[in-house]
Structures are given as structure tokens and as C-alpha cells.
Tab-separated table of C-alpha atoms in Angstrom:
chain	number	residue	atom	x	y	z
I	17	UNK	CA	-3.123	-64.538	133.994
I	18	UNK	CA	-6.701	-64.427	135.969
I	19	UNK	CA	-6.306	-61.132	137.012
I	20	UNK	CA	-6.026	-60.048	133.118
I	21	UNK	CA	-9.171	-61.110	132.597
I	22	UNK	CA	-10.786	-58.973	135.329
I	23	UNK	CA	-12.951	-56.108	134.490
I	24	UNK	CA	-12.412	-53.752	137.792
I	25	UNK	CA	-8.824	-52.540	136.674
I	26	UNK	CA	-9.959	-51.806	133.438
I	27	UNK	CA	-12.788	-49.646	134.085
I	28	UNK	CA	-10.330	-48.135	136.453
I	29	UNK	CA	-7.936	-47.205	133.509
I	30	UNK	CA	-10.348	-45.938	131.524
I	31	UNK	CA	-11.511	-42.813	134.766
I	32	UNK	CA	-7.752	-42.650	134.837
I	33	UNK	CA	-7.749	-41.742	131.439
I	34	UNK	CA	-10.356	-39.358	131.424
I	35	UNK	CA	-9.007	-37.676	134.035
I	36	UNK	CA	-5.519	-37.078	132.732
I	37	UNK	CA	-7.012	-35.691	129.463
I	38	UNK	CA	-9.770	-33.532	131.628
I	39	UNK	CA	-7.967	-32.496	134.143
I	40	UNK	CA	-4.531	-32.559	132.227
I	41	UNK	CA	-6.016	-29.616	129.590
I	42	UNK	CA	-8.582	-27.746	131.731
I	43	UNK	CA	-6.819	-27.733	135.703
I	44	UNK	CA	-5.643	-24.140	136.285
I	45	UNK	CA	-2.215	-24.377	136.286
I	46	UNK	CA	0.327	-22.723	138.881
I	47	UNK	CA	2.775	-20.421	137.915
I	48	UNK	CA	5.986	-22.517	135.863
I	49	UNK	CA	7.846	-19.364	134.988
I	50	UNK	CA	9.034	-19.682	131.215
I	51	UNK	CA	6.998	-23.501	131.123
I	52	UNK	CA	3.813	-21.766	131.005
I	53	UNK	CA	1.320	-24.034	129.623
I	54	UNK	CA	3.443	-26.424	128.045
I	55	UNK	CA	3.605	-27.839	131.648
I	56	UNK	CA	0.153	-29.864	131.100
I	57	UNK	CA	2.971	-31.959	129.219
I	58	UNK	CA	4.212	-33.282	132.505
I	59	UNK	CA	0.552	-35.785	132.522
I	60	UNK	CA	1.868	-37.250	129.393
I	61	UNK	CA	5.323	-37.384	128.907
I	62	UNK	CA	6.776	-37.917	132.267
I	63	UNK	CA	3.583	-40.214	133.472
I	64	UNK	CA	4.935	-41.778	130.000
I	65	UNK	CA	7.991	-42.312	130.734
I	66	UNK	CA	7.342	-43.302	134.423
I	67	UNK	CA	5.608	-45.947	132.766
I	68	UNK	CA	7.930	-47.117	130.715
I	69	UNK	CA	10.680	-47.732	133.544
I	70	UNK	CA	8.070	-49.650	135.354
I	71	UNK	CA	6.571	-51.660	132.461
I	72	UNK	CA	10.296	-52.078	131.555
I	73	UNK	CA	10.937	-54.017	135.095
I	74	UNK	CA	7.758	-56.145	135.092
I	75	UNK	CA	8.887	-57.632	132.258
I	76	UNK	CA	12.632	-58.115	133.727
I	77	UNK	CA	10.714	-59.619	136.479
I	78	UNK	CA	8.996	-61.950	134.437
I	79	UNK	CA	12.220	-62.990	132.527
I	80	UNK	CA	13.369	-63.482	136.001
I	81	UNK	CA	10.558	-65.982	136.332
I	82	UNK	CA	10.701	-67.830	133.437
I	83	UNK	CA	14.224	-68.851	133.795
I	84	UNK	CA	13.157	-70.330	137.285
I	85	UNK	CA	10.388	-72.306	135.783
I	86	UNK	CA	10.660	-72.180	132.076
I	87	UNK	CA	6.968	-72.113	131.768
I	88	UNK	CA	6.482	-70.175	127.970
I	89	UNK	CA	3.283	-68.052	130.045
I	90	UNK	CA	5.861	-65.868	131.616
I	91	UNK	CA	7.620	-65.703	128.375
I	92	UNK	CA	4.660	-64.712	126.733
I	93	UNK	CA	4.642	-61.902	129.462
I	94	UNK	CA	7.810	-60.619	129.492
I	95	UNK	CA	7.815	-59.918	125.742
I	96	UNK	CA	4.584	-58.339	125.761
I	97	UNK	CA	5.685	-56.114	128.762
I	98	UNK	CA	8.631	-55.117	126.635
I	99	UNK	CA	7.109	-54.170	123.802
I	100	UNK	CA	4.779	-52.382	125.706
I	101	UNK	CA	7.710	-50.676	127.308
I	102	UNK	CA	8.710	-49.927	123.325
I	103	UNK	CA	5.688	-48.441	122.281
I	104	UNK	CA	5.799	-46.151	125.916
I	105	UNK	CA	9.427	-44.531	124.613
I	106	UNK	CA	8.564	-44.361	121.854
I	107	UNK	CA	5.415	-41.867	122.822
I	108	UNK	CA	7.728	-40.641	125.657
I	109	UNK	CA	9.757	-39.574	122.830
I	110	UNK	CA	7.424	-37.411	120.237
I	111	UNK	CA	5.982	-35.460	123.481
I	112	UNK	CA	9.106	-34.871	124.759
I	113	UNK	CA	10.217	-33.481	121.409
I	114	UNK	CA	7.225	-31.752	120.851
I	115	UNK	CA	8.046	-30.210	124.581
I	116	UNK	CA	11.490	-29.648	123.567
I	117	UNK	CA	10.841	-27.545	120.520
I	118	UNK	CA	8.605	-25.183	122.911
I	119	UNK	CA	10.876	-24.604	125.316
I	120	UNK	CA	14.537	-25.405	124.008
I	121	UNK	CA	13.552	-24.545	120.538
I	122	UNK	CA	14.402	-27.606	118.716
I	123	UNK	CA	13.027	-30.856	118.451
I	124	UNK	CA	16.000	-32.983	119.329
I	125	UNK	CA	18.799	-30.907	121.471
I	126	UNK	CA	22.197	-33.261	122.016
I	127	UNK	CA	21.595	-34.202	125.538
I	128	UNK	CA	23.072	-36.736	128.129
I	129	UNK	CA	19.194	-37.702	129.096
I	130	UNK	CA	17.635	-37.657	125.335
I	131	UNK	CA	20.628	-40.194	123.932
I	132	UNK	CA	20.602	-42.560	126.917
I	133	UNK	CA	16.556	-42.745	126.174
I	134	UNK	CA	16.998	-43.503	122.535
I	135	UNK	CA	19.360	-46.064	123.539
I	136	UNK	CA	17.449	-47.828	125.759
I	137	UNK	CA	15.025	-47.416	122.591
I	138	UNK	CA	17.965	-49.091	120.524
I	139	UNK	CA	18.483	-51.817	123.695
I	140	UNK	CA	14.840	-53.202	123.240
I	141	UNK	CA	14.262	-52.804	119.559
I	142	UNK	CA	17.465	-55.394	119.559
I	143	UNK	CA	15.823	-57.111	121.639
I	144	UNK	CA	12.668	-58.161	119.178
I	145	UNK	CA	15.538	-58.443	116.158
I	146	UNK	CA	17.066	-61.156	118.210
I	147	UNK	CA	13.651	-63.106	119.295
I	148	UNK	CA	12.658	-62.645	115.835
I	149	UNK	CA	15.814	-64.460	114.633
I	150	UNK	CA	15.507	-67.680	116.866
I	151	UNK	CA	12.984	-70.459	115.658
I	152	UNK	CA	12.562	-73.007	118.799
I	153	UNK	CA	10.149	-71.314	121.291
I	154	UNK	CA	11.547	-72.548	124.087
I	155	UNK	CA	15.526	-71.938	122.947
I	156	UNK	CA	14.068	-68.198	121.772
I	157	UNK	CA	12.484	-67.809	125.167
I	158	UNK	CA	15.301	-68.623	127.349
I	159	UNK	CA	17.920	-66.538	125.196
I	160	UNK	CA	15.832	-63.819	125.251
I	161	UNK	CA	15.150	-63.744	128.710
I	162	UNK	CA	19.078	-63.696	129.203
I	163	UNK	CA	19.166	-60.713	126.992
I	164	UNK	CA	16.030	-58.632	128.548
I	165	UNK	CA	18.136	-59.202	132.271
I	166	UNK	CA	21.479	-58.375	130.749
I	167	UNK	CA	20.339	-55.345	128.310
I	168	UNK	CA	18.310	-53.912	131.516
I	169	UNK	CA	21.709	-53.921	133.691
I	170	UNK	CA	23.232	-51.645	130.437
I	171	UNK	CA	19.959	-49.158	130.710
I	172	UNK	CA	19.992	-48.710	134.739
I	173	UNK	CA	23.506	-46.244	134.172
I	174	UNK	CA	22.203	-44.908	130.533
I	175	UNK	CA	19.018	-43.564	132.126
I	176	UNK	CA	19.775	-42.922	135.837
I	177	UNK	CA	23.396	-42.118	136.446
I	178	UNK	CA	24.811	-40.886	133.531
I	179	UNK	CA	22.923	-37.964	132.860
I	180	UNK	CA	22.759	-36.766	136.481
I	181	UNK	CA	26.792	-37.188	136.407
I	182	UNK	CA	26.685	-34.373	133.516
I	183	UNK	CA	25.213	-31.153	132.461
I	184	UNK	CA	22.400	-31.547	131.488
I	185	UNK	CA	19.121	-29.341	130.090
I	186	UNK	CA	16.753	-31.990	131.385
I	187	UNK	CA	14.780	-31.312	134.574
I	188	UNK	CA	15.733	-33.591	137.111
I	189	UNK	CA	19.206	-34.170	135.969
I	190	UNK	CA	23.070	-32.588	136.064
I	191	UNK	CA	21.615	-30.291	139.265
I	192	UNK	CA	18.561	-28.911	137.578
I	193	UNK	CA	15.865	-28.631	140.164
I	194	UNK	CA	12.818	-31.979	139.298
I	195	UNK	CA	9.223	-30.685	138.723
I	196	UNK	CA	8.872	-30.817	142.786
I	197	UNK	CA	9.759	-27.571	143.185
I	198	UNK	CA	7.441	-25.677	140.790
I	199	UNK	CA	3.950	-27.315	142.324
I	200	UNK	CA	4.181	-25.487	144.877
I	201	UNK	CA	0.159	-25.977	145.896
I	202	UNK	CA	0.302	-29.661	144.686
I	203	UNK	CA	-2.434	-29.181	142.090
I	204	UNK	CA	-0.383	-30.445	139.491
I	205	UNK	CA	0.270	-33.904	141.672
I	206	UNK	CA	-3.770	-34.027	141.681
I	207	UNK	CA	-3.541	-34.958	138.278
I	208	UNK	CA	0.089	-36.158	137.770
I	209	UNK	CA	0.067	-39.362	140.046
I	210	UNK	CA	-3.330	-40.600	138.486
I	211	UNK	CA	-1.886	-40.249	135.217
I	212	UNK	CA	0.814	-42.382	135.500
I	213	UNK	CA	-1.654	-44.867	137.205
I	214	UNK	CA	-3.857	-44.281	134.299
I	215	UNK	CA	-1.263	-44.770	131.222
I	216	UNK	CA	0.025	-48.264	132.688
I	217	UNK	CA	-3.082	-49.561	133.533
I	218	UNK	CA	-4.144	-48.607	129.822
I	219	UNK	CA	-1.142	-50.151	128.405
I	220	UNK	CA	-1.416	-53.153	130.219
I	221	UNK	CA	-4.955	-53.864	128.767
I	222	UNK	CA	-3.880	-53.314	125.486
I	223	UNK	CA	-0.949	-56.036	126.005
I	224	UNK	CA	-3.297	-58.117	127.905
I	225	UNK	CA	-5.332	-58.560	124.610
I	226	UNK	CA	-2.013	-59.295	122.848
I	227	UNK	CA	-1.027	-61.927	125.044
I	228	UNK	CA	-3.924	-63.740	124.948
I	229	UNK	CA	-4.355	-63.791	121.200
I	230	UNK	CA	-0.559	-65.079	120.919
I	231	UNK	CA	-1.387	-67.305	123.468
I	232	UNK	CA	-4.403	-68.778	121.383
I	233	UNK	CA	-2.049	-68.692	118.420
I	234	UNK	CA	0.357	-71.118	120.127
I	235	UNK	CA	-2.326	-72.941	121.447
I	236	UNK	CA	-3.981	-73.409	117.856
I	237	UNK	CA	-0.873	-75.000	116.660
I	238	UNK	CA	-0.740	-77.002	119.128
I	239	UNK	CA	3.068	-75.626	120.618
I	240	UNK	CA	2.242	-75.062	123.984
C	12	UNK	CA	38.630	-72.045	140.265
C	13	UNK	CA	40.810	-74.948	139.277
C	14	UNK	CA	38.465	-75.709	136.416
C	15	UNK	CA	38.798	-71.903	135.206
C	16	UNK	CA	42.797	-72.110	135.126
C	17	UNK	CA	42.281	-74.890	132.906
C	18	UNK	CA	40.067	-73.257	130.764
C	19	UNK	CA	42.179	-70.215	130.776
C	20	UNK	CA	44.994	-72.053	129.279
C	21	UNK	CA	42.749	-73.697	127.080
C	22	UNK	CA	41.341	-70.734	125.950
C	23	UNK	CA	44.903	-69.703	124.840
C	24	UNK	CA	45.950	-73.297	123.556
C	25	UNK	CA	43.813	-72.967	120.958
C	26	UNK	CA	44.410	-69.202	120.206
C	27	UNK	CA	48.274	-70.488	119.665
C	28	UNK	CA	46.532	-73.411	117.213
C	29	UNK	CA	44.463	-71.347	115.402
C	30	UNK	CA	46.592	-68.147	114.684
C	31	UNK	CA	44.766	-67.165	111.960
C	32	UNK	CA	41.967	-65.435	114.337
C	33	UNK	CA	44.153	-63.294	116.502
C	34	UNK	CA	46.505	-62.891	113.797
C	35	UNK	CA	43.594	-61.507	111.489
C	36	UNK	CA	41.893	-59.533	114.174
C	37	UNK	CA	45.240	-57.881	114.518
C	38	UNK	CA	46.184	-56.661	110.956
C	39	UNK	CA	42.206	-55.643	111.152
C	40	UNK	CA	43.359	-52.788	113.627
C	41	UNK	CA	46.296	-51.830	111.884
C	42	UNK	CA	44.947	-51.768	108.639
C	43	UNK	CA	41.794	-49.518	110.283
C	44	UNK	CA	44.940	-47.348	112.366
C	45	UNK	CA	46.785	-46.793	108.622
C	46	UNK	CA	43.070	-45.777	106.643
C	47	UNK	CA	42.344	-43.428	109.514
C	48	UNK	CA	46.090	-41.878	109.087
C	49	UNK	CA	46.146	-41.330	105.482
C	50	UNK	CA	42.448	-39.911	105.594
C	51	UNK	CA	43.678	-37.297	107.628
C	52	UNK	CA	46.866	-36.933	106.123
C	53	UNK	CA	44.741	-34.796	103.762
C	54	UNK	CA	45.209	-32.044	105.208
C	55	UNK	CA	47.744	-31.724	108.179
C	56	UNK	CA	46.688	-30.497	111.774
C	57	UNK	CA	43.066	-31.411	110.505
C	58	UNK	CA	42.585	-34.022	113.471
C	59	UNK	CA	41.970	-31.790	116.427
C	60	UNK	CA	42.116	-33.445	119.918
C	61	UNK	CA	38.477	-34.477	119.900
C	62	UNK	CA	38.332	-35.884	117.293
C	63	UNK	CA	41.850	-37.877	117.845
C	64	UNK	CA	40.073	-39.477	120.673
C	65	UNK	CA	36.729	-40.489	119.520
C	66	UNK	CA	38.331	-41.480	116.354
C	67	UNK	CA	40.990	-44.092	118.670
C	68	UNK	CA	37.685	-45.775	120.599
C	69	UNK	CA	35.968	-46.278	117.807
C	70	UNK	CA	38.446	-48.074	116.353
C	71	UNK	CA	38.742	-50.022	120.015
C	72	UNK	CA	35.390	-50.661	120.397
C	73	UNK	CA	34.834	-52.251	116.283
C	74	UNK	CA	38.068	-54.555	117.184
C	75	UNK	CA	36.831	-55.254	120.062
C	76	UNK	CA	33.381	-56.433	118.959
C	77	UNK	CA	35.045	-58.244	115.623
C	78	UNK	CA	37.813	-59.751	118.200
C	79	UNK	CA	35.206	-60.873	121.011
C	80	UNK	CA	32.319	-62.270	118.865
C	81	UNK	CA	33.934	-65.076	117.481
C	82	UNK	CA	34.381	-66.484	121.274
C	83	UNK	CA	31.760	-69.235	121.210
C	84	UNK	CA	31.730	-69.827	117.637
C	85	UNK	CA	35.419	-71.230	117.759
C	86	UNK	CA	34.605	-74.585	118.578
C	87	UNK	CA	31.965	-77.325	117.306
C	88	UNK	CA	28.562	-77.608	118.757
C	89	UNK	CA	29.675	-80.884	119.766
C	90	UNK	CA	32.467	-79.464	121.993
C	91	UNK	CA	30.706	-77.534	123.632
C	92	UNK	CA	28.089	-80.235	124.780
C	93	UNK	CA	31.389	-82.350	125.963
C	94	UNK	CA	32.846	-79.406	127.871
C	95	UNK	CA	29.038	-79.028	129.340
C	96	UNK	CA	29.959	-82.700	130.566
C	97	UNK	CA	33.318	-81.682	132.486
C	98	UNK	CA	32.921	-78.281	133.982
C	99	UNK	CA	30.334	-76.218	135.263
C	100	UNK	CA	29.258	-73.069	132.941
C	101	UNK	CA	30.638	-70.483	135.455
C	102	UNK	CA	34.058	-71.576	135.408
C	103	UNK	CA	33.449	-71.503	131.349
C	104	UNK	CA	32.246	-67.945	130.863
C	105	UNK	CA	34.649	-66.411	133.452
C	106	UNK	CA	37.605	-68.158	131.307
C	107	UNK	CA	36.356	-66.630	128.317
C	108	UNK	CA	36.010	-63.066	130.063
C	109	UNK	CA	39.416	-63.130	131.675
C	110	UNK	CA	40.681	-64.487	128.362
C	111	UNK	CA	38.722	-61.511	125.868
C	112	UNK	CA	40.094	-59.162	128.787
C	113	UNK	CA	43.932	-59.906	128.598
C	114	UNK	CA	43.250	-60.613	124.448
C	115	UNK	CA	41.872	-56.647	124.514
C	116	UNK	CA	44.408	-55.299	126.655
C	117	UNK	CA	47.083	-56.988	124.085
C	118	UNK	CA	45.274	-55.320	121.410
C	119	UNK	CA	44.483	-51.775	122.921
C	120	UNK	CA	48.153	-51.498	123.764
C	121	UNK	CA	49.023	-51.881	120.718
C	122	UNK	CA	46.006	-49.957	118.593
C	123	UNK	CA	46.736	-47.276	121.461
C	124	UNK	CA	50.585	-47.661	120.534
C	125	UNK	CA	50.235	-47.680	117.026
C	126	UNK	CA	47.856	-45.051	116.737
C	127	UNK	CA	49.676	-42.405	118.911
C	128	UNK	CA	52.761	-43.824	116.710
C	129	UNK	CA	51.729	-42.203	113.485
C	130	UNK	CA	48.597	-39.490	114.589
C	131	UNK	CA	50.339	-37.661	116.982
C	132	UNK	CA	50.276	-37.987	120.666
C	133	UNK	CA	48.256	-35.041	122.236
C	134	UNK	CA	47.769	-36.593	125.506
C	135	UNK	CA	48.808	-34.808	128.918
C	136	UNK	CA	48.245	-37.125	131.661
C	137	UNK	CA	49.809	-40.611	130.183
C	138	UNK	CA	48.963	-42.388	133.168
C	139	UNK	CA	45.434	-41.924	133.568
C	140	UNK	CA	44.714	-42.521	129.579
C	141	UNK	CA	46.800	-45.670	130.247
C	142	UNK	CA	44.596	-46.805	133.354
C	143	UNK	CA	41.610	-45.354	131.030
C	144	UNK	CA	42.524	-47.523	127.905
C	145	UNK	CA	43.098	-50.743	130.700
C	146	UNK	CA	39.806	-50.212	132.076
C	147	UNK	CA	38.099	-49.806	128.893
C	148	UNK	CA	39.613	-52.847	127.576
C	149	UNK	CA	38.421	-54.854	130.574
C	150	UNK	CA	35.077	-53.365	130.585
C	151	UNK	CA	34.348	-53.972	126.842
C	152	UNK	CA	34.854	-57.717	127.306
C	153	UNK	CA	32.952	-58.128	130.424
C	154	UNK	CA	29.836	-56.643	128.521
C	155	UNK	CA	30.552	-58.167	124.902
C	156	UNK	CA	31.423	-61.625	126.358
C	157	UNK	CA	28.120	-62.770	127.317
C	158	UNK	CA	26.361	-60.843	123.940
C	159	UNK	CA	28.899	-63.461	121.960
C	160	UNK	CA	27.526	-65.842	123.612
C	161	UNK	CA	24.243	-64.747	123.238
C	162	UNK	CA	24.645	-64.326	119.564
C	163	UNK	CA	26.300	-67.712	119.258
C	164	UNK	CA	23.523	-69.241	120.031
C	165	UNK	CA	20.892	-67.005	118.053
C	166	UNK	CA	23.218	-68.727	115.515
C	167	UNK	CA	23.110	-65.395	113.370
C	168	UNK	CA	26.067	-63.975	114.250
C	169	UNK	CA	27.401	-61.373	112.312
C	170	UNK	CA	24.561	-59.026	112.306
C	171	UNK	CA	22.676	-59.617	116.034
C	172	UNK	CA	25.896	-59.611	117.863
C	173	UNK	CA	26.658	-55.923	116.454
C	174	UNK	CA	22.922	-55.068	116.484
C	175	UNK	CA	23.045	-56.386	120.026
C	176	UNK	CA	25.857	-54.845	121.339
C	177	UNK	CA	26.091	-51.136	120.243
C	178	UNK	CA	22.980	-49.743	122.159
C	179	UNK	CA	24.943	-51.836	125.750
C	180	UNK	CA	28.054	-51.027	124.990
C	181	UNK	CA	27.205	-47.162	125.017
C	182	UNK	CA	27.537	-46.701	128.135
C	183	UNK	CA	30.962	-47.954	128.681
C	184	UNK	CA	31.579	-45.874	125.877
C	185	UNK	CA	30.467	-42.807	126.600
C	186	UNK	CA	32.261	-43.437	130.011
C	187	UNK	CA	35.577	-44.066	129.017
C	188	UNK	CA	35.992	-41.355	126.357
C	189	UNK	CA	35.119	-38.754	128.911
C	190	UNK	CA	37.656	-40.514	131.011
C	191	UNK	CA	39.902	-40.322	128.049
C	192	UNK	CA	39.326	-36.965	126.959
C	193	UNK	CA	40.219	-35.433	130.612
C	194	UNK	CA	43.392	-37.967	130.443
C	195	UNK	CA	44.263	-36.016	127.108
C	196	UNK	CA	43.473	-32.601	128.571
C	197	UNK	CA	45.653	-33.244	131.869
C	198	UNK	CA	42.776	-32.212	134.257
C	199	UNK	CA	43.078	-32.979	137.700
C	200	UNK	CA	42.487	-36.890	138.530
C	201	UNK	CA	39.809	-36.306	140.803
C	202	UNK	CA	37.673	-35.278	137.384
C	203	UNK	CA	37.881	-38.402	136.712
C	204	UNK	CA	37.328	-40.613	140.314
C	205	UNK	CA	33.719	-40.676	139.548
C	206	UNK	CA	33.508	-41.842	135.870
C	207	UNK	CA	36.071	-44.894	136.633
C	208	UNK	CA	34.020	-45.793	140.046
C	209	UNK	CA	30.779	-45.728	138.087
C	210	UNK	CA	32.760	-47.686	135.121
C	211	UNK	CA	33.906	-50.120	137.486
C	212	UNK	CA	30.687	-50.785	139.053
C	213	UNK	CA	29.262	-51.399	135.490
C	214	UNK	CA	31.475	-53.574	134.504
C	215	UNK	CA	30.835	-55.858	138.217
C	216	UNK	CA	27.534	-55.378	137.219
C	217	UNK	CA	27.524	-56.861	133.930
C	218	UNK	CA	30.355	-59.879	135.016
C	219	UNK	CA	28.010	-60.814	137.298
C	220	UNK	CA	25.331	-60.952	135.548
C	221	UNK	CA	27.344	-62.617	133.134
C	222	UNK	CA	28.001	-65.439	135.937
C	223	UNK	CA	24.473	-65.749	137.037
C	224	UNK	CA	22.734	-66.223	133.782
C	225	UNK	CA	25.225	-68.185	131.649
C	226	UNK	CA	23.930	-71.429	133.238
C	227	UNK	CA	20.696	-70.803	131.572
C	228	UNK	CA	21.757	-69.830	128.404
C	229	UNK	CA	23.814	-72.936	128.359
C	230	UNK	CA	21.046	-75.269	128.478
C	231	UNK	CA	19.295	-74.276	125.321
């Protein structure tokens, strides 16, 4: 919790930022072949994505955690990483539909790596029915903790194997080349690797703030 | 172990007591088997082979989550906090999972049966669609057993346990029809190796998952 409070990171998010926007519209970009421009999508819908998977874990971890201690903190955590993870796919999926209509020509194609992420979307929107549904913080904690560990398990093959065992349109996926092999002079790295720096480290200040206004909610009425 | 044997023959003790459940989830897939065959009876050769096969897993995979989610909701509260007294919880879920497994292999044989019985049978290779239908069987209750008990204790059951267990059943799904549908097609078995390794490793996955984090769950 003391390192939420911390002002370093933040300011750090916020050059992050401004260089993934900058540099993300304005860099000269290398030649993509038939991706042309559209590649300056790379800073914001992989980084998103990239995001999301690792937002996604930190909050498995944290379930982890709670069931070893069962302190409601790393409760508080995990669901806020979650959601966080939510509102990530959820952007990972407009710009990759956006993307998608540019150069598939349609906004949602039926493909192995598209349906496993709006699963996963499916997985963790469950996931805030069911905490929604239980009443005693500590009994909703715990069960949902169970769930996050167990619905993660059911993502790792949806996301990761599946559509690599399959054709796929997706770079990266049923033996299409990854976007390693079109930066050929690294430029688009230059601006790639900060970005996904820059999008978790903003997302994790916004759910900083939302933790710690839940957490004055619970301590107002006196629960924790 | 000896504690799971127990609970294994419990398990089916009160199945045998309470015939009403199995007996209901049963006429529950063949009343689903005989809508789907005078739907199509429409118009004849309308159910092409795709279709025949998405059409049979769906049917699997809503008996099995109607079948599996009344697991913890069987017994009393009370029970269950006197059971919590005699064994430990891993013995308990892995009775329940070995249970659900054999309960929806009984009732994919005979869906599977049924169905080919009166749509048509347009499968080539019976002997992988067999091992496909086993393993699907088996996989769907090592994912959907813990989500019952999940949902048993959310004590909201209907709704959360199919809310819950669509989006992590998918995968499984999505697995075993391809399985399926290269059973049907009589491709070579090697096709196949891959999906059933991958399957199996899911469903080790989830079981022991399953086995790790009941003892938590338990406690609330």
C-alpha cells in the first residue's frame, strides 16, 4: 500500500504517456508492407493488451495472497487489479477492431485469438456478477479469490495455446510471423516498450485511487 | 484415499436415495435429444455434419452443467459442517469429481447413443469420437465441479453457476468439438494427438486446482 501513495511512479506514467502519444503519432515509421500507418496501433493495442495479461496476474497474485493471510487489503487489491484488467480488454478490444476494419476489413472477423479475448472478457465480467452477489466481505473475498485463481487457469489455453494451435489471421499466432520481424531498425521498440510501461503504470494510478476510496468506504462503516 | 472411497460410495448412496435428480437430469437429455430431432425433421438431410456435432455438445455441455450444479446443494448446510468434522476437503471434492465424471460418462453414452439413434450417425472414426466423448465427459466435470461448488456457496445458484461456467468451459469446448469433428471426418489420429494432450493437460490443470483451493473455499 505505501508505495501507492508515492509520487515518483506517477510522474513517471504520466512521460510514459506523453511519449506513447508523441512518439506513437509523429515517429517515422519503417516500412510494414500493407500495415502502413495503421502500425502506430501497435503503442496502443498490443501495449494494451500486454497490460492486461500482466494486470490480470497481479491480481491472481494477490488472490494468491489473500488466501494465505485473509487480510481484506489484498482483497481490496486483487479486485481492483481485475477490474483494471476489465477496463484494459475492453480498450484492447475497440483498437483492435478499429485495426481490424483497416486491415481485414471488418470490425469483428471470427477468429481463434478475437473469441478467446472476449472470453476472457466474459471470464472476469463473471467474476464481478459473482462478488456482487455475495454479502459477507470476508465469505465474498475468499470465494472470489477461488474464482479469480480458477477462471485464470481457463484463460492461460483461451489466450495462449489455442489460437497458436489454429489458423489464425492474428499476428503472432497459427504461424503468422509476431511484429519482430517488421522493425527491422528497432524504432518502433523505441516507443513500443515504454508504452506498455506507460499504460500500466497509468492504470495502476487510476486503481490506486479506487482502492483507497473503497478502502475509506469500509473503513467509514466501520467493516474493516 | 480411504476417506475418498467412502465418499465415493456415498456420493452414489444417496444418488440411489434420491432418484429423482439423476432420474430428472436424464429425461432432461432425452427430452432435449427428441426437440432437436423433430426440429430437424422439418426438412430431411437439413442437419449437415457440422451442425450434427455442435448441435450433440451442446446438448452435453447444458446436461452437463444442469447435472453437475446441483453437487453441493444436495445436502443441508448442516451436513456439510459435520462432514467438515470427519474428512479433510480434498478427499471431499475429488469424490465429487470422480463421481460427476463416471455420472457424465453414464449420461454422454447414452445422449451420444440416443442421439446417433434417431439423427443419423455420420461419424467415420468410432473410436476416436468414443475416446473424444470420454474425455469430454471427464473434462467437463473436472472444470464444472469446483464452479458448483463455487456457486453453492454464492448461494445463487441457478444463474452464477451458468454465468460462471460458460466463458471456462469454452475452452474444453472448443477443444473437444474439433476433436469430435476430425473423429466424424475419419482424419488421421495424429490430427488429433495435440488437441487431446492439450485437453488433458487442462483438465490436470483445473483438478488440481480444484484440490488446492477447495480447502479455502470450505472455510467460508
Amino acid at each position: 500500500m505505501k508505495i501507492l501513495k508515492a509520487r515518483w511512479w506517477k510522474v513517471l506514467a504520466v512521460i510514459l504517456m506523453l511519449v506513447t502519444f508523441v512518439g506513437g503519432f509523429l515517429i517515422r515509421i519503417p516500412d510494414v508492407g500493407a500495415l502502413d500507418e495503421s502500425i502506430r496501433n501497435l503503442f496502443f493495442h498490443v501495449s494494451m493488451w500486454f497490460s492486461m495479461v500482466l494486470v490480470l496476474t497481479v491480481s491472481l497474485v494477490y488472490a494468491f495472497r489473500y488466501l494465505s493471510t485473509n487480510k481484506l487489503t489484498y482483497d481490496l487489491l486483487s479486485t481492483q487489479y481485475a477490474f483494471l484488467g476489465i477496463v484494459f480488454g475492453m480498450l484492447g478490444l475497440v483498437t483492435g477492431s478499429v485495426w481490424a476494419k483497416f486491415s481485414w476489413g471488418a470490425w469483428w472477423v471470427n477468429d481463434a485469438k478475437l473469441n478467446g479475448a472476449a472470453i476472457t472478457m466474459l471470464i472476469y465480467l463473471a467474476y464481478t456478477v459473482l462478488r456482487s452477489s455475495i454479502e459477507d466481505l470476508q465469505s465474498r473475498a475468499r470465494i472470489s479469490a477461488v474464482f479469480n485463481i480458477f477462471a485464470y487457469a481457463a484463460m492461460v489455453p483461451l489466450l495462449f495455446i489455442l489460437p497458436r494451435m489454429t489458423d489464425s489471421l492474428h499476428p503472432g499466432n497459427g504461424g503468422n510471423p509476431g511484429f519482430g520481424t517488421y522493425d527491422l531498425d528497432n524504432t518502433l521498440r523505441l516507443i513500443f516498450y515504454p508504452s506498455i510501461l506507460g499504460w500500466t503504470l497509468f492504470g495502476v494510478w487510476i486503481m490506486s485511487i479506487r482502492t483507497r476510496v473503497q478502502w475509506l468506504q469500509l473503513k467509514r462503516d466501520e467493516l474493516i | 484415499m480411504r476417506y475418498w472411497w467412502v465418499l465415493v460410495r456415498k456420493e452414489w448412496q444417496l444418488e440411489l436415495k434420491q432418484k429423482y435428480a439423476v432420474n430428472g437430469i436424464l429425461l432432461y437429455l432425452i427430452g432435449s435429444v427428441f426437440i432437436c430431432y423433430l426440429s430437424f425433421n422439418l426438412q430431411p438431410n437439413a442437419l449437415n455434419p457440422v451442425i450434427w456435432n455442435a448441435l450433440l455438445w451442446i446438448l452435453l455441455l447444458f446436461t452437463a452443467i444442469n447435472a453437475l450444479s446441483k453437487s453441493f446443494v444436495q445436502e443441508s448446510a448442516y451436513r456439510d459442517f459435520y462432514y467438515y468434522t470427519l474428512v479433510p476437503p480434498q478427499a471431499l471434492i475429488m469424490a465429487k469429481m470422480a463421481y460427476n465424471a463416471v455420472l457424465m460418462l453414464g449420461l454422454g453414452v447414452v445422449g451420444f447413443g440416443l442421439y446417433a439413434l434417431v439423427l443419423g450417425n455420420p461419424v467415420q472414426d468410432m473410436g476416436l469420437y468414443s475416446l473424444a466423448v470420454i474425455i469430454g465427459c471427464v473434462s467437463f466435470s473436472s472444470a464444472l465441479t469446483m464452479l458448483a461448488g463455487i456457486a453453492g456457496k454464492a448461494r445463487n445458484n441457478g444463474s452464477l453457476m451458468a454465468i460462471m461456467s460458460f466463458p471456462v468451459v469454452l475452452p474444453i469446448l472448443l477443444l473437444v468439438i474439433r476433436i469430435a469433428k476430425n473423429a466424424m471426418d475419419g482424419l488421421d489420429r495424429s490430427e488429433s494427438a495435440g488437441y487431446i494432450w492439450v485437453l488433458g493437460a487442462i483438465s490436470v490443470i483445473l483438478g488440481t486446482l480444484s484440490w488446492i483451493l477447495y480447502p479455502y473455499l470450505w472455510r467460508s
